[in-house]
PDB file of C-alpha atoms in Angstrom:
ATOM      1  CA  MET A 205    -180.974 122.464  85.178  1.00 84.00           C
ATOM      2  CA  GLY A 206    -181.656 120.029  82.363  1.00 88.00           C
ATOM      3  CA  LYS A 207    -183.901 116.988  82.528  1.00 96.00           C
ATOM      4  CA  VAL A 208    -182.649 113.483  83.279  1.00 98.00           C
ATOM      5  CA  ILE A 209    -183.997 111.093  80.625  1.00 98.00           C
ATOM      6  CA  MET A 210    -183.451 107.349  80.980  1.00 98.00           C
ATOM      7  CA  HIS A 211    -183.134 105.939  77.469  1.00 97.00           C
ATOM      8  CA  ASN A 212    -182.448 102.668  75.670  1.00 98.00           C
ATOM      9  CA  VAL A 213    -183.657 100.278  73.009  1.00 98.00           C
ATOM     10  CA  MET A 214    -185.698  97.453  74.570  1.00 98.00           C
ATOM     11  CA  SER A 215    -187.215  94.124  73.564  1.00 98.00           C
ATOM     12  CA  VAL A 216    -190.967  93.722  73.925  1.00 98.00           C
ATOM     13  CA  ASP A 217    -190.371  91.704  77.125  1.00 98.00           C
ATOM     14  CA  GLY A 218    -188.166  94.359  78.713  1.00 98.00           C
ATOM     15  CA  PHE A 219    -184.529  93.480  77.962  1.00 98.00           C
ATOM     16  CA  ILE A 220    -181.743  95.729  76.628  1.00 98.00           C
ATOM     17  CA  ALA A 221    -179.405  92.815  75.828  1.00 97.00           C
ATOM     18  CA  ASP A 222    -179.248  89.058  76.255  1.00 96.00           C
ATOM     19  CA  GLU A 223    -177.318  87.209  78.978  1.00 95.00           C
ATOM     20  CA  ASN A 224    -174.109  87.637  76.949  1.00 95.00           C
ATOM     21  CA  ASP A 225    -174.603  91.408  76.519  1.00 96.00           C
ATOM     22  CA  ASP A 226    -175.487  90.874  72.856  1.00 96.00           C
ATOM     23  CA  VAL A 227    -178.148  93.292  71.587  1.00 96.00           C
ATOM     24  CA  GLY A 228    -179.000  91.019  68.655  1.00 94.00           C
ATOM     25  CA  PRO A 229    -181.924  92.356  66.582  1.00 97.00           C
ATOM     26  CA  LEU A 230    -182.626  95.251  68.975  1.00 97.00           C
ATOM     27  CA  HIS A 231    -180.614  97.564  66.729  1.00 95.00           C
ATOM     28  CA  ASP A 232    -181.834  96.315  63.343  1.00 96.00           C
ATOM     29  CA  TRP A 233    -183.934  99.468  62.910  1.00 97.00           C
ATOM     30  CA  TYR A 234    -180.738 101.555  62.892  1.00 94.00           C
ATOM     31  CA  PHE A 235    -179.978 100.126  59.441  1.00 93.00           C
ATOM     32  CA  ASN A 236    -183.350  99.540  57.742  1.00 94.00           C
ATOM     33  CA  GLY A 237    -184.083 103.023  56.382  1.00 93.00           C
ATOM     34  CA  ASP A 238    -182.744 105.551  53.921  1.00 92.00           C
ATOM     35  CA  THR A 239    -182.374 108.591  56.194  1.00 93.00           C
ATOM     36  CA  PRO A 240    -179.084 109.141  58.070  1.00 90.00           C
ATOM     37  CA  ILE A 241    -179.450 110.177  61.701  1.00 86.00           C
ATOM     38  CA  ALA A 242    -176.392 112.405  61.498  1.00 75.00           C
ATOM     39  CA  GLU A 243    -173.916 113.497  58.872  1.00 56.00           C
ATOM     40  CA  GLN A 244    -170.866 111.256  59.010  1.00 49.00           C
ATOM     41  CA  ASP A 245    -167.484 112.834  58.427  1.00 45.00           C
ATOM     42  CA  GLY A 246    -165.596 109.561  58.354  1.00 44.00           C
ATOM     43  CA  GLN A 247    -163.615 110.518  61.444  1.00 46.00           C
ATOM     44  CA  GLY A 248    -163.613 109.141  64.956  1.00 51.00           C
ATOM     45  CA  PHE A 249    -165.394 106.152  66.425  1.00 51.00           C
ATOM     46  CA  ASP A 250    -167.933 104.380  64.198  1.00 55.00           C
ATOM     47  CA  HIS A 251    -170.931 104.002  66.494  1.00 68.00           C
ATOM     48  CA  SER A 252    -172.842 102.038  63.892  1.00 60.00           C
ATOM     49  CA  GLY A 253    -170.214  99.298  63.863  1.00 60.00           C
ATOM     50  CA  ALA A 254    -170.958  98.889  60.171  1.00 57.00           C
ATOM     51  CA  GLY A 255    -168.772 101.562  58.637  1.00 58.00           C
ATOM     52  CA  SER A 256    -171.799 103.210  57.056  1.00 62.00           C
ATOM     53  CA  GLY A 257    -173.451 105.152  59.873  1.00 78.00           C
ATOM     54  CA  PHE A 258    -177.056 104.786  60.964  1.00 88.00           C
ATOM     55  CA  GLN A 259    -179.736 104.766  58.234  1.00 90.00           C
ATOM     56  CA  VAL A 260    -183.261 104.770  59.668  1.00 95.00           C
ATOM     57  CA  SER A 261    -186.799 105.663  58.645  1.00 96.00           C
ATOM     58  CA  ARG A 262    -187.602 109.354  58.302  1.00 96.00           C
ATOM     59  CA  ALA A 263    -189.840 109.261  61.394  1.00 97.00           C
ATOM     60  CA  SER A 264    -187.081 107.703  63.499  1.00 97.00           C
ATOM     61  CA  ALA A 265    -184.462 110.113  62.149  1.00 94.00           C
ATOM     62  CA  GLU A 266    -186.536 113.149  63.124  1.00 95.00           C
ATOM     63  CA  TYR A 267    -187.181 111.736  66.600  1.00 96.00           C
ATOM     64  CA  VAL A 268    -183.580 110.683  67.287  1.00 95.00           C
ATOM     65  CA  ARG A 269    -182.047 113.887  65.881  1.00 93.00           C
ATOM     66  CA  GLU A 270    -184.184 116.062  68.159  1.00 94.00           C
ATOM     67  CA  MET A 271    -183.262 113.962  71.184  1.00 94.00           C
ATOM     68  CA  TRP A 272    -179.560 113.849  70.387  1.00 93.00           C
ATOM     69  CA  ARG A 273    -179.421 117.632  69.826  1.00 93.00           C
ATOM     70  CA  SER A 274    -180.733 118.200  73.346  1.00 96.00           C
ATOM     71  CA  ILE A 275    -178.182 115.990  75.126  1.00 97.00           C
ATOM     72  CA  GLY A 276    -175.255 117.532  76.950  1.00 97.00           C
ATOM     73  CA  VAL A 277    -174.078 114.567  79.034  1.00 98.00           C
ATOM     74  CA  ILE A 278    -174.426 110.774  78.899  1.00 98.00           C
ATOM     75  CA  VAL A 279    -174.435 108.762  82.145  1.00 98.00           C
ATOM     76  CA  MET A 280    -173.440 105.112  81.771  1.00 97.00           C
ATOM     77  CA  GLY A 281    -172.441 102.167  83.933  1.00 97.00           C
ATOM     78  CA  ARG A 282    -169.042 100.500  83.950  1.00 97.00           C
ATOM     79  CA  ARG A 283    -170.357  97.418  82.122  1.00 96.00           C
ATOM     80  CA  LEU A 284    -171.269  99.453  79.019  1.00 96.00           C
ATOM     81  CA  PHE A 285    -168.048 101.447  79.260  1.00 97.00           C
ATOM     82  CA  ASP A 286    -166.004  98.237  79.248  1.00 97.00           C
ATOM     83  CA  LEU A 287    -168.056  96.635  76.457  1.00 95.00           C
ATOM     84  CA  THR A 288    -167.591  99.633  74.153  1.00 94.00           C
ATOM     85  CA  ASN A 289    -164.250 100.846  75.554  1.00 96.00           C
ATOM     86  CA  GLY A 290    -166.096 104.099  76.163  1.00 96.00           C
ATOM     87  CA  TRP A 291    -166.642 104.554  72.407  1.00 94.00           C
ATOM     88  CA  GLU A 292    -162.921 105.352  72.270  1.00 95.00           C
ATOM     89  CA  GLY A 293    -163.585 108.676  73.974  1.00 95.00           C
ATOM     90  CA  SER A 294    -166.062 109.798  71.306  1.00 93.00           C
ATOM     91  CA  PRO A 295    -169.688 109.514  72.536  1.00 93.00           C
ATOM     92  CA  PRO A 296    -172.493 109.414  69.953  1.00 90.00           C
ATOM     93  CA  THR A 297    -173.815 112.728  71.232  1.00 92.00           C
ATOM     94  CA  GLY A 298    -173.217 115.247  73.999  1.00 94.00           C
ATOM     95  CA  ASP A 299    -170.014 116.841  75.227  1.00 96.00           C
ATOM     96  CA  HIS A 300    -169.325 114.804  78.367  1.00 97.00           C
ATOM     97  CA  VAL A 301    -169.773 111.293  79.779  1.00 98.00           C
ATOM     98  CA  VAL A 302    -170.152 110.333  83.427  1.00 98.00           C
ATOM     99  CA  VAL A 303    -169.330 106.703  84.252  1.00 98.00           C
ATOM    100  CA  VAL A 304    -170.671 105.137  87.456  1.00 98.00           C
ATOM    101  CA  SER A 305    -167.909 102.843  88.682  1.00 97.00           C
ATOM    102  CA  HIS A 306    -165.955 101.899  91.778  1.00 96.00           C
ATOM    103  CA  ARG A 307    -162.921 101.458  89.537  1.00 96.00           C
ATOM    104  CA  PRO A 308    -161.079 104.521  88.229  1.00 95.00           C
ATOM    105  CA  LYS A 309    -160.613 105.491  84.603  1.00 95.00           C
ATOM    106  CA  PRO A 310    -158.092 103.135  82.982  1.00 96.00           C
ATOM    107  CA  GLU A 311    -154.618 104.616  83.200  1.00 95.00           C
ATOM    108  CA  GLY A 312    -153.702 106.481  80.031  1.00 96.00           C
ATOM    109  CA  TRP A 313    -157.149 106.000  78.473  1.00 97.00           C
ATOM    110  CA  HIS A 314    -157.949 108.872  76.070  1.00 96.00           C
ATOM    111  CA  PRO A 315    -156.769 111.740  78.303  1.00 95.00           C
ATOM    112  CA  GLU A 316    -158.368 114.238  75.900  1.00 95.00           C
ATOM    113  CA  ALA A 317    -161.886 112.850  76.473  1.00 96.00           C
ATOM    114  CA  SER A 318    -164.250 114.537  78.932  1.00 97.00           C
ATOM    115  CA  TYR A 319    -165.152 111.350  80.840  1.00 98.00           C
ATOM    116  CA  HIS A 320    -165.728 111.533  84.594  1.00 97.00           C
ATOM    117  CA  PHE A 321    -165.723 108.455  86.852  1.00 98.00           C
ATOM    118  CA  VAL A 322    -168.019 108.689  89.886  1.00 97.00           C
ATOM    119  CA  THR A 323    -168.642 106.014  92.509  1.00 96.00           C
ATOM    120  CA  ASP A 324    -172.397 106.352  93.168  1.00 95.00           C
ATOM    121  CA  VAL A 325    -175.512 107.249  91.196  1.00 97.00           C
ATOM    122  CA  THR A 326    -176.512 110.335  93.201  1.00 97.00           C
ATOM    123  CA  ALA A 327    -173.093 111.925  92.741  1.00 97.00           C
ATOM    124  CA  ALA A 328    -173.109 110.876  89.083  1.00 98.00           C
ATOM    125  CA  ILE A 329    -176.375 112.675  88.347  1.00 98.00           C
ATOM    126  CA  ALA A 330    -175.228 115.764  90.275  1.00 97.00           C
ATOM    127  CA  LYS A 331    -171.999 115.861  88.255  1.00 98.00           C
ATOM    128  CA  ALA A 332    -173.869 115.265  84.992  1.00 98.00           C
ATOM    129  CA  GLN A 333    -176.348 118.086  85.662  1.00 97.00           C
ATOM    130  CA  GLU A 334    -173.511 120.422  86.565  1.00 97.00           C
ATOM    131  CA  LEU A 335    -171.797 119.649  83.257  1.00 97.00           C
ATOM    132  CA  ALA A 336    -175.015 119.704  81.196  1.00 97.00           C
ATOM    133  CA  GLY A 337    -176.362 123.041  82.392  1.00 97.00           C
ATOM    134  CA  GLU A 338    -179.751 123.476  80.705  1.00 96.00           C
ATOM    135  CA  ARG A 339    -179.177 120.558  78.329  1.00 97.00           C
ATOM    136  CA  THR A 340    -180.475 117.023  78.831  1.00 98.00           C
ATOM    137  CA  VAL A 341    -178.732 114.302  80.822  1.00 98.00           C
ATOM    138  CA  SER A 342    -179.160 111.008  78.933  1.00 98.00           C
ATOM    139  CA  LEU A 343    -179.070 108.069  81.343  1.00 98.00           C
ATOM    140  CA  ASN A 344    -178.433 104.594  79.946  1.00 98.00           C
ATOM    141  CA  ALA A 345    -180.931 102.005  81.119  1.00 98.00           C
ATOM    142  CA  GLY A 346    -179.920  98.872  83.030  1.00 97.00           C
ATOM    143  CA  ASP A 347    -178.758  98.472  86.615  1.00 96.00           C
ATOM    144  CA  VAL A 348    -177.435 102.038  86.933  1.00 97.00           C
ATOM    145  CA  GLY A 349    -180.541 103.496  85.301  1.00 97.00           C
ATOM    146  CA  GLY A 350    -182.776 101.503  87.627  1.00 97.00           C
ATOM    147  CA  GLN A 351    -180.858 102.766  90.658  1.00 97.00           C
ATOM    148  CA  VAL A 352    -181.245 106.367  89.509  1.00 97.00           C
ATOM    149  CA  LEU A 353    -184.984 105.871  88.954  1.00 98.00           C
ATOM    150  CA  ALA A 354    -185.346 104.294  92.408  1.00 96.00           C
ATOM    151  CA  ALA A 355    -183.551 107.320  93.886  1.00 96.00           C
ATOM    152  CA  GLY A 356    -186.188 109.618  92.355  1.00 97.00           C
ATOM    153  CA  LEU A 357    -183.738 111.373  90.041  1.00 98.00           C
ATOM    154  CA  VAL A 358    -185.262 110.482  86.637  1.00 98.00           C
ATOM    155  CA  ASP A 359    -187.620 112.966  84.937  1.00 98.00           C
ATOM    156  CA  GLU A 360    -188.569 110.941  81.858  1.00 98.00           C
ATOM    157  CA  VAL A 361    -188.267 107.390  80.561  1.00 98.00           C
ATOM    158  CA  ALA A 362    -187.649 107.012  76.804  1.00 98.00           C
ATOM    159  CA  ILE A 363    -187.942 103.527  75.319  1.00 98.00           C
ATOM    160  CA  ASP A 364    -187.343 102.418  71.738  1.00 98.00           C
ATOM    161  CA  VAL A 365    -189.299  99.141  71.581  1.00 98.00           C
ATOM    162  CA  ALA A 366    -188.005  96.624  69.032  1.00 98.00           C
ATOM    163  CA  PRO A 367    -190.172  93.691  67.865  1.00 98.00           C
ATOM    164  CA  VAL A 368    -188.277  90.844  69.510  1.00 98.00           C
ATOM    165  CA  VAL A 369    -188.746  88.713  72.648  1.00 97.00           C
ATOM    166  CA  PHE A 370    -185.484  87.758  74.410  1.00 97.00           C
ATOM    167  CA  GLY A 371    -186.892  85.693  77.275  1.00 97.00           C
ATOM    168  CA  SER A 372    -183.952  86.591  79.523  1.00 97.00           C
ATOM    169  CA  GLY A 373    -181.037  88.974  79.678  1.00 97.00           C
ATOM    170  CA  ARG A 374    -180.241  92.467  80.948  1.00 97.00           C
ATOM    171  CA  ARG A 375    -183.411  94.190  82.099  1.00 98.00           C
ATOM    172  CA  TYR A 376    -184.226  97.753  81.057  1.00 98.00           C
ATOM    173  CA  PHE A 377    -184.800  98.741  84.685  1.00 98.00           C
ATOM    174  CA  GLY A 378    -182.096  96.462  86.114  1.00 97.00           C
ATOM    175  CA  GLY A 379    -182.906  94.900  89.457  1.00 94.00           C
ATOM    176  CA  ILE A 380    -185.219  97.692  90.591  1.00 94.00           C
ATOM    177  CA  ASP A 381    -187.594  96.843  93.456  1.00 89.00           C
ATOM    178  CA  GLY A 382    -191.037  98.265  94.109  1.00 90.00           C
ATOM    179  CA  GLN A 383    -193.550 100.099  91.960  1.00 94.00           C
ATOM    180  CA  HIS A 384    -192.769 103.325  90.138  1.00 96.00           C
ATOM    181  CA  LEU A 385    -195.578 105.104  88.316  1.00 97.00           C
ATOM    182  CA  LEU A 386    -195.220 106.855  84.978  1.00 98.00           C
ATOM    183  CA  GLU A 387    -197.581 109.257  83.238  1.00 98.00           C
ATOM    184  CA  GLN A 388    -199.312 108.376  79.987  1.00 98.00           C
ATOM    185  CA  PRO A 389    -196.822 108.496  77.077  1.00 98.00           C
ATOM    186  CA  HIS A 390    -196.503 112.063  75.792  1.00 98.00           C
ATOM    187  CA  VAL A 391    -194.466 110.980  72.737  1.00 98.00           C
ATOM    188  CA  VAL A 392    -195.433 108.041  70.511  1.00 98.00           C
ATOM    189  CA  VAL A 393    -193.563 107.731  67.199  1.00 98.00           C
ATOM    190  CA  GLN A 394    -193.933 104.739  64.900  1.00 98.00           C
ATOM    191  CA  GLY A 395    -190.705 104.030  63.062  1.00 97.00           C
ATOM    192  CA  ASP A 396    -189.813 101.103  60.813  1.00 97.00           C
ATOM    193  CA  GLY A 397    -189.095  98.160  63.118  1.00 97.00           C
ATOM    194  CA  VAL A 398    -189.263 100.299  66.255  1.00 98.00           C
ATOM    195  CA  LEU A 399    -191.764 102.183  68.397  1.00 98.00           C
ATOM    196  CA  HIS A 400    -190.421 105.286  70.163  1.00 98.00           C
ATOM    197  CA  LEU A 401    -192.121 106.087  73.481  1.00 98.00           C
ATOM    198  CA  LYS A 402    -191.562 108.754  76.129  1.00 98.00           C
ATOM    199  CA  PHE A 403    -193.110 108.826  79.594  1.00 98.00           C
ATOM    200  CA  LYS A 404    -192.768 111.426  82.339  1.00 98.00           C
ATOM    201  CA  VAL A 405    -192.094 109.992  85.780  1.00 98.00           C
ATOM    202  CA  ARG A 406    -195.038 110.597  88.087  1.00 96.00           C
ATOM    203  CA  ARG A 407    -194.063 112.602  91.182  1.00 88.00           C
TER     204      ARG A 407
END
């Protein structure tokens, strides 16, 4: 089965958003280059929020494209689902989305979308791996990501570090307790306004 990779953009002091769920300058690097991450066809949900798609440095584009091509399923928490309205049923990459939530899918919400609502993180990862096959499961960081890491179900941690200090907010690893060791980074890519890092989780 495919790897489970926990992934998010993060401030230097470890936050994925501020107290109001605003990502602020964390995503500035998505718009400071001249290389599109993906071809835009003008259809569906605009993940960039700018109407122009993501334009990044060449180094970032190569890194992100390779990662996105490998993803079969995204696992997210209910907070992100509600904030984005599930990207209107059109995830940025992958064929399926698994949402960890004790509340069901909103009635009538995009019935055509392959979104699966699961009540706990262990079941969510099992469902995601079943759907992904040999492809990667991309796990959003935050409280759900931290719970999955604590359960020993994460293979790699991928962090896009942006040059900003938030001081407080939503932590990359959520409210995780205890120490969890990672290997030395096996991927280090310097983009423009971002540093891409990947670590394998030490077993």
